[in-house]
Coordinates of C-alpha atoms in Angstrom, one line a residue:
M1 CA 145.2 -175.9 110.9
V2 CA 147.9 -177.4 108.7
Y3 CA 147.7 -176.4 105.0
S4 CA 148.8 -178.3 102.1
V5 CA 150.7 -176.4 99.4
S6 CA 147.7 -176.8 97.0
Q7 CA 145.3 -175.5 99.7
L8 CA 147.5 -172.5 100.4
N9 CA 147.9 -171.6 96.7
G10 CA 144.1 -172.1 96.2
E11 CA 143.1 -169.7 99.0
I12 CA 145.7 -167.1 98.0
R13 CA 144.3 -167.2 94.4
Q14 CA 140.8 -166.6 95.7
L15 CA 142.0 -163.7 97.9
L16 CA 143.8 -162.1 94.9
E17 CA 140.8 -162.5 92.5
Q18 CA 138.4 -161.1 95.1
G19 CA 140.7 -158.3 96.1
F20 CA 141.5 -157.1 92.6
R21 CA 138.4 -157.3 90.3
Q22 CA 140.0 -155.7 87.2
I23 CA 142.9 -153.3 87.0
S24 CA 144.5 -151.1 84.3
L25 CA 148.2 -150.6 84.1
V26 CA 151.0 -149.5 81.8
G27 CA 154.3 -151.3 81.2
E28 CA 156.9 -152.5 78.7
I29 CA 156.5 -155.9 77.1
S30 CA 159.4 -158.4 77.4
N31 CA 159.8 -162.2 77.0
F32 CA 156.8 -162.3 74.5
A33 CA 155.9 -165.8 73.4
A34 CA 153.0 -167.0 71.1
P35 CA 152.9 -170.8 71.0
G36 CA 150.8 -172.9 68.7
S37 CA 147.9 -172.8 71.1
G38 CA 147.2 -169.2 70.1
H39 CA 147.7 -167.8 73.6
W40 CA 150.1 -165.0 74.4
Y41 CA 152.6 -165.1 77.3
F42 CA 154.8 -162.1 78.2
T43 CA 156.2 -160.1 81.0
L44 CA 155.1 -156.6 81.8
K45 CA 157.7 -154.4 83.5
D46 CA 158.8 -150.9 84.4
E47 CA 162.0 -149.5 85.8
R48 CA 161.9 -151.5 89.1
S49 CA 159.4 -154.4 88.9
Q50 CA 157.9 -157.0 86.6
V51 CA 154.8 -159.3 86.5
R52 CA 154.0 -162.3 84.3
C53 CA 151.0 -162.0 82.0
A54 CA 148.8 -164.4 80.0
M55 CA 146.4 -163.3 77.3
F56 CA 144.4 -166.2 76.0
R57 CA 143.3 -166.7 72.4
G58 CA 139.7 -165.5 72.8
A59 CA 140.9 -162.2 74.2
N60 CA 144.0 -161.5 72.0
Q61 CA 141.9 -162.0 68.8
R62 CA 140.2 -158.7 69.7
A63 CA 143.5 -156.8 70.2
T64 CA 144.2 -153.9 67.9
M65 CA 148.0 -154.6 67.9
R66 CA 150.4 -157.6 68.2
P67 CA 152.8 -157.1 71.1
Q68 CA 156.5 -156.9 70.6
N69 CA 159.3 -156.8 73.1
G70 CA 160.0 -153.2 74.1
S71 CA 156.4 -152.0 73.3
Q72 CA 154.7 -149.8 75.8
V73 CA 151.1 -151.0 76.3
L74 CA 148.0 -150.3 78.3
V75 CA 146.3 -153.4 79.6
K76 CA 143.2 -154.3 81.5
A77 CA 143.6 -157.5 83.5
K78 CA 142.5 -159.6 86.4
V79 CA 145.0 -160.5 89.1
T80 CA 145.3 -164.3 89.9
L81 CA 147.7 -167.0 91.0
Y82 CA 149.1 -169.8 88.8
E83 CA 148.7 -172.5 91.4
P84 CA 151.1 -175.2 89.9
R85 CA 154.1 -172.8 90.3
G86 CA 152.8 -170.6 93.0
D87 CA 153.4 -167.5 90.9
Y88 CA 151.0 -164.6 90.8
Q89 CA 150.2 -163.3 87.3
L90 CA 147.8 -161.2 85.3
I91 CA 145.1 -162.6 83.0
V92 CA 145.0 -159.8 80.3
E93 CA 141.6 -159.1 78.7
Y94 CA 142.4 -155.9 76.8
L95 CA 145.6 -154.6 75.3
E96 CA 146.4 -151.4 73.3
D97 CA 149.2 -149.1 72.5
A98 CA 150.0 -147.1 75.6
G99 CA 150.1 -143.7 74.0
Q100 CA 146.6 -143.9 72.5
G101 CA 145.3 -145.6 75.5
L102 CA 146.5 -143.0 78.0
L103 CA 145.0 -140.2 76.0
Q104 CA 141.7 -142.0 75.8
Q105 CA 141.9 -142.6 79.6
R106 CA 142.5 -139.0 80.3
Y107 CA 139.7 -138.1 77.9
E108 CA 137.2 -140.3 79.7
Q109 CA 138.3 -139.1 83.1
L110 CA 137.9 -135.4 82.1
K111 CA 134.6 -136.1 80.5
A112 CA 133.3 -137.8 83.7
K113 CA 134.6 -135.0 85.9
L114 CA 133.0 -132.2 83.9
G115 CA 129.8 -134.1 83.4
A116 CA 129.5 -134.6 87.1
E117 CA 129.9 -130.8 87.6
G118 CA 127.0 -130.2 85.2
L119 CA 128.9 -128.6 82.3
F120 CA 127.2 -130.9 79.9
A121 CA 123.6 -130.6 81.4
S122 CA 120.9 -130.1 78.8
D123 CA 119.2 -127.3 80.9
R124 CA 122.1 -125.0 80.4
K125 CA 122.1 -125.4 76.6
R126 CA 121.0 -122.3 74.8
P127 CA 119.0 -122.3 71.5
L128 CA 120.4 -120.6 68.4
P129 CA 119.0 -117.1 67.6
E130 CA 116.2 -117.1 65.1
H131 CA 117.8 -114.4 62.9
I132 CA 121.6 -114.7 62.7
R133 CA 123.4 -111.7 61.1
K134 CA 127.0 -112.1 62.4
V135 CA 128.8 -115.4 62.8
G136 CA 132.2 -115.8 64.6
V137 CA 134.5 -118.7 63.6
L138 CA 137.3 -119.8 66.0
T139 CA 139.6 -121.8 63.7
S140 CA 142.7 -121.9 61.6
P141 CA 142.5 -119.2 58.9
T142 CA 144.2 -121.5 56.4
G143 CA 142.5 -124.8 57.2
A144 CA 140.0 -126.7 55.2
A145 CA 137.3 -126.1 57.8
I146 CA 137.1 -122.3 57.2
K147 CA 137.0 -122.9 53.4
D148 CA 134.1 -125.2 53.7
I149 CA 132.3 -122.9 56.1
L150 CA 132.7 -119.8 53.9
A151 CA 131.7 -121.7 50.8
V152 CA 128.5 -123.0 52.3
M153 CA 127.5 -119.6 53.8
K154 CA 128.2 -117.8 50.6
R155 CA 126.0 -120.2 48.7
R156 CA 123.2 -120.2 51.2
D157 CA 123.1 -116.6 52.5
P158 CA 126.0 -114.2 51.5
S159 CA 124.4 -111.4 53.6
V160 CA 125.5 -113.1 56.9
E161 CA 128.8 -111.4 58.1
V162 CA 131.6 -113.7 59.1
I163 CA 134.3 -112.7 61.6
I164 CA 137.3 -115.1 61.9
Y165 CA 139.2 -115.4 65.1
P166 CA 142.4 -117.0 63.9
T167 CA 144.2 -119.6 66.0
S168 CA 146.2 -122.8 65.7
V169 CA 144.0 -125.9 66.0
Q170 CA 146.7 -128.6 66.6
G171 CA 149.8 -129.0 68.7
E172 CA 150.9 -127.8 72.1
A173 CA 150.6 -124.1 71.3
A174 CA 147.0 -124.5 70.1
V175 CA 145.6 -124.7 73.6
G176 CA 146.8 -121.3 74.6
Q177 CA 145.9 -119.7 71.3
L178 CA 142.4 -121.2 71.4
Q179 CA 141.8 -119.8 74.9
S180 CA 143.2 -116.4 74.0
M181 CA 141.1 -115.9 70.9
A182 CA 138.0 -117.3 72.6
Q183 CA 138.5 -114.8 75.4
T184 CA 138.8 -112.0 72.8
A185 CA 135.6 -113.1 71.1
F186 CA 133.8 -113.1 74.4
E187 CA 135.0 -109.6 75.4
R188 CA 134.1 -108.1 72.0
N189 CA 130.7 -109.9 72.1
E190 CA 130.1 -108.8 68.5
V191 CA 128.6 -111.9 67.0
D192 CA 125.3 -113.7 67.3
V193 CA 126.9 -117.2 67.5
L194 CA 130.5 -118.5 67.7
L195 CA 131.6 -121.6 65.7
V196 CA 134.5 -123.6 67.2
S197 CA 135.8 -125.6 64.3
R198 CA 138.5 -127.6 62.5
G199 CA 138.8 -130.6 60.2
G200 CA 139.1 -134.3 61.1
G201 CA 142.2 -136.0 62.6
S202 CA 143.4 -138.5 65.1
L203 CA 142.8 -138.2 68.9
E204 CA 146.2 -136.5 69.2
D205 CA 145.4 -134.0 66.5
L206 CA 142.2 -133.0 68.2
W207 CA 143.6 -133.1 71.7
C208 CA 143.6 -129.3 72.1
F209 CA 139.8 -129.3 72.0
N210 CA 139.8 -131.7 75.0
D211 CA 141.6 -129.2 77.3
E212 CA 139.9 -128.7 80.6
G213 CA 140.7 -124.9 80.7
F214 CA 139.3 -124.4 77.2
A215 CA 136.2 -126.4 78.1
R216 CA 135.5 -124.3 81.2
L217 CA 136.1 -121.1 79.2
L218 CA 133.5 -122.1 76.6
A219 CA 131.0 -122.7 79.4
T220 CA 131.2 -118.9 80.2
A221 CA 130.5 -117.7 76.6
P222 CA 128.0 -114.8 76.3
M223 CA 126.7 -116.1 73.0
P224 CA 125.7 -119.6 71.9
I225 CA 128.5 -121.9 70.9
I226 CA 128.5 -124.4 68.1
S227 CA 131.2 -127.1 68.1
A228 CA 132.1 -128.6 64.7
V229 CA 135.4 -130.3 65.4
G230 CA 136.5 -133.2 63.2
H231 CA 134.2 -135.6 61.4
E232 CA 130.9 -137.0 62.5
I233 CA 132.5 -139.9 64.4
D234 CA 134.8 -137.6 66.3
F235 CA 133.7 -136.4 69.8
T236 CA 135.7 -133.9 71.9
I237 CA 135.1 -132.3 75.3
A238 CA 134.2 -129.0 73.4
D239 CA 131.3 -130.9 71.7
F240 CA 129.7 -131.7 75.1
V241 CA 130.2 -128.2 76.5
A242 CA 128.9 -126.4 73.4
D243 CA 125.2 -125.5 73.1
V244 CA 125.0 -127.3 69.8
R245 CA 127.2 -129.9 68.2
A246 CA 127.5 -130.1 64.4
P247 CA 128.8 -133.3 62.8
T248 CA 131.0 -131.3 60.3
P249 CA 132.1 -127.7 59.7
S250 CA 129.8 -127.6 56.6
A251 CA 126.9 -128.7 58.7
A252 CA 127.6 -126.0 61.2
A253 CA 127.5 -123.4 58.4
E254 CA 124.1 -124.7 57.4
L255 CA 122.9 -124.3 61.0
V256 CA 123.7 -120.6 61.1
T257 CA 122.3 -119.7 57.6
Q258 CA 119.0 -120.0 55.8
D259 CA 118.9 -121.0 52.2
Q260 CA 118.1 -117.9 50.0
Q261 CA 115.8 -119.9 47.8
Q262 CA 113.9 -121.1 50.8
Q263 CA 113.8 -117.5 52.1
L264 CA 112.5 -116.3 48.8
Q265 CA 109.8 -119.0 48.7
R266 CA 108.9 -118.2 52.3
A267 CA 108.7 -114.4 51.4
Q268 CA 106.5 -115.2 48.4
T269 CA 104.3 -117.4 50.6
L270 CA 104.0 -114.7 53.2
M271 CA 103.1 -112.1 50.5
Q272 CA 100.4 -114.4 49.1
R273 CA 99.0 -114.9 52.6
L274 CA 99.1 -111.2 53.2
Q275 CA 97.3 -110.5 50.0
Q276 CA 94.7 -113.1 50.8
A277 CA 94.3 -111.7 54.3
Q278 CA 93.8 -108.2 52.9
L279 CA 91.3 -109.5 50.3
R280 CA 89.3 -111.3 53.1
H281 CA 89.4 -108.2 55.2
V282 CA 88.1 -106.0 52.4
Q283 CA 85.4 -108.6 51.7
R284 CA 84.4 -108.6 55.4
L285 CA 84.2 -104.8 55.4
K286 CA 82.1 -104.8 52.3
Q287 CA 79.7 -107.4 53.8
Q288 CA 79.5 -105.4 57.0
W289 CA 78.7 -102.2 55.0
Q290 CA 76.0 -104.0 53.0
F291 CA 74.6 -105.4 56.2
L292 CA 74.5 -102.0 57.9
Q293 CA 72.9 -100.5 54.8
T294 CA 70.2 -103.1 54.8
R295 CA 69.5 -102.6 58.5
L296 CA 69.3 -98.8 57.9
Q297 CA 66.8 -99.3 55.1
Q298 CA 64.8 -101.7 57.2
Q299 CA 64.7 -99.3 60.1
H300 CA 63.8 -96.2 58.1
P301 CA 60.6 -94.4 59.4
Q302 CA 58.9 -94.4 56.1
R303 CA 59.5 -98.2 55.7
L304 CA 58.3 -98.8 59.2
L305 CA 55.1 -96.7 58.5
Q306 CA 54.5 -98.7 55.3
Q307 CA 55.0 -102.0 57.2
Q308 CA 52.5 -100.8 59.9
S309 CA 49.9 -99.8 57.2
Q310 CA 50.3 -103.1 55.5
L311 CA 50.0 -105.0 58.8
A312 CA 46.8 -103.1 59.6
D313 CA 45.3 -104.0 56.2
E314 CA 46.2 -107.6 56.7
L315 CA 44.7 -107.6 60.2
Q316 CA 41.4 -106.0 58.9
A317 CA 41.2 -108.6 56.1
R318 CA 41.9 -111.4 58.6
A319 CA 39.1 -110.1 60.9
S320 CA 36.6 -109.9 58.0
R321 CA 37.4 -113.4 56.9
A322 CA 37.1 -114.7 60.5
L323 CA 33.7 -113.0 61.0
T324 CA 32.4 -114.4 57.7
Q325 CA 33.6 -117.9 58.5
Q326 CA 32.1 -117.7 62.0
L327 CA 28.7 -116.6 60.5
M328 CA 28.8 -119.5 58.0
R329 CA 29.5 -122.0 60.8
Q330 CA 26.6 -120.7 62.8
R331 CA 24.3 -121.0 59.8
Q332 CA 25.5 -124.6 59.2
Q333 CA 25.0 -125.4 62.9
H334 CA 21.4 -123.9 62.8
T335 CA 20.6 -126.0 59.7
H336 CA 22.0 -129.2 61.4
L337 CA 20.0 -128.6 64.6
S338 CA 16.8 -127.9 62.7
G339 CA 17.2 -131.2 60.8
R340 CA 17.9 -133.1 64.0
L341 CA 14.8 -131.4 65.6
K342 CA 12.6 -132.5 62.8
A343 CA 14.0 -136.0 63.0
V344 CA 13.1 -136.3 66.7
H345 CA 9.6 -134.6 66.4
P346 CA 6.9 -136.5 68.5
E347 CA 4.5 -137.0 65.6
K348 CA 7.3 -138.5 63.4
R349 CA 8.4 -140.8 66.2
L350 CA 4.8 -141.8 67.0
A351 CA 4.3 -142.8 63.3
Q352 CA 7.5 -144.8 63.4
H353 CA 6.5 -146.7 66.6
Q354 CA 3.0 -147.4 65.1
Q355 CA 4.5 -148.9 62.0
Q356 CA 7.0 -150.9 64.1
L357 CA 4.1 -152.2 66.3
T358 CA 2.1 -153.3 63.2
T359 CA 5.2 -155.2 61.9
L360 CA 5.7 -156.9 65.2
Q361 CA 2.0 -158.0 65.4
Q362 CA 2.4 -159.6 61.9
R363 CA 5.6 -161.4 62.8
L364 CA 4.4 -162.7 66.3
P365 CA 2.1 -165.6 65.0
Q366 CA 4.7 -166.8 62.6
A367 CA 7.4 -166.7 65.3
M368 CA 5.1 -168.6 67.8
T369 CA 4.4 -171.3 65.2
R370 CA 8.1 -171.7 64.4
L371 CA 9.0 -171.9 68.1
L372 CA 6.3 -174.5 68.8
K373 CA 7.4 -176.6 65.9
D374 CA 11.1 -176.4 67.0
K375 CA 10.3 -177.3 70.6
T376 CA 8.1 -180.3 69.5
A377 CA 10.9 -181.6 67.3
R378 CA 13.4 -181.1 70.0
Q379 CA 11.2 -183.0 72.5
G380 CA 10.9 -186.0 70.1
Q381 CA 14.7 -186.0 69.7
L382 CA 15.2 -186.0 73.5
M383 CA 12.5 -188.8 74.0
Q384 CA 14.2 -190.9 71.4
A385 CA 17.6 -190.4 73.1
L386 CA 16.1 -191.1 76.5
N387 CA 14.6 -194.4 75.3
L388 CA 18.0 -195.5 74.0
V389 CA 19.6 -195.2 77.4
S390 CA 16.6 -196.2 79.5
P391 CA 17.1 -199.4 81.7
L392 CA 13.6 -200.5 80.7
N393 CA 14.6 -200.6 77.1
T394 CA 17.5 -202.7 78.1
L395 CA 15.2 -205.1 80.0
E396 CA 13.0 -205.4 76.9
R397 CA 16.0 -206.9 75.1
G398 CA 16.1 -209.8 77.7
Y399 CA 18.4 -208.4 80.3
A400 CA 17.7 -208.4 84.1
I401 CA 18.8 -206.1 87.0
V402 CA 20.0 -207.9 90.2
R403 CA 20.1 -205.9 93.4
K404 CA 21.0 -206.8 97.0
D405 CA 18.7 -206.1 99.9
N406 CA 20.5 -202.7 100.4
G407 CA 19.8 -201.7 96.8
T408 CA 23.4 -202.3 95.5
V409 CA 23.4 -203.5 91.9
V410 CA 25.2 -206.8 91.5
R411 CA 27.7 -206.7 88.6
R412 CA 29.7 -209.8 89.2
A413 CA 28.9 -213.2 90.8
D414 CA 31.5 -212.7 93.4
D415 CA 29.5 -209.8 94.8
V416 CA 26.9 -212.2 96.1
A417 CA 27.7 -214.6 98.9
S418 CA 26.4 -218.2 99.1
G419 CA 22.8 -218.3 100.5
E420 CA 22.5 -214.5 100.1
Q421 CA 19.0 -213.3 98.8
V422 CA 18.8 -210.9 95.9
D423 CA 16.0 -209.2 93.9
V424 CA 15.8 -209.8 90.2
R425 CA 14.0 -207.3 88.0
L426 CA 12.7 -208.3 84.5
A427 CA 11.0 -206.2 81.8
D428 CA 7.4 -207.1 83.0
S429 CA 7.9 -208.4 86.6
S430 CA 10.4 -209.1 89.4
F431 CA 11.1 -211.9 91.9
T432 CA 13.4 -212.9 94.8
A433 CA 16.2 -215.5 94.4
R434 CA 18.8 -217.0 96.7
R435 CA 22.3 -218.0 95.6
S436 CA 23.0 -221.7 96.3

């Protein structure tokens, strides 16, 4: 296959972009140019090599610095090829001062490394003791952090003892002093909790608290560690290793002390609850004593004898009342049966039947007369109704009944054929006729 120059540059650009997704590198800026388009063009170089770079307006507007020739910078870029010239170059997407960027990069690398080892795991975090009487503070004895801590602890609970483990908290010598004093605190093991603290500052100022050796040493502490380094927005490796992170030194002092007023109120509340509990206990004992005394009185032999005597009297009275009531019921039943017996005596029933027979003999002629009269009237009504529907009555009004030889009544002329003979019935006679 024979390539054209454009095809070759195009395929090389694809190979570069696919082989290098995004890279970070450090170098010195030279040949910086910022034309009216808003894009930046410059060369990034070191002692032996250089590479052309372009940072377009959308990306450079987010930059925290404006590049200058001679500046050491850290960039994140994509590798590509500028096809019209055949030059490979970097498309820069992020740019910052090299010093700050390298520290941040080292911080992120150490954080990822220790995190992967489990030094930040939540299951190794220890809770703070419920009652803290001695607090160790690993900090500068002249810094603002120790002043804030002592002021807060004196205000909240001056009975808590503070032991200061003095050390430098900034600069190259700070790392060794921090490790030495922390080791001393661990060997003495004389405090309930150890505060690692200092005031706010830049990433460089706080860098001694991002030391790997110091972080691993904190992980071996025999007592819980509270990290209170910098301000609330500052995070160090010591914060992640510590059992508890406080946003400020003052907040750490509040974590290890209890407010005296709150303690007094809690003590008063507990005293009130104790008094109420004692009062309830005395009341329960008194109620129990009264209950037992009542039971003793109820079970006394004399009382039981009195109850038995009273019960015997009640049973005797109930038996007497029951006997009297039963006798009265039997008398009432005797009277009722005697009345019923008299009511059904044969002589009385015979007299009643004789009187009933006399009454029926008197009512029989009257009933027969009324029945005969009713039947005669009903017969007249039926005869009258029968005459109304009688065929003879119809014939009397001038009608005739025509029948065929088979007895069928002729209702229409079409029912009789020509020459057919029919019988004609009139009111007083009948005759035979033939249809012509």
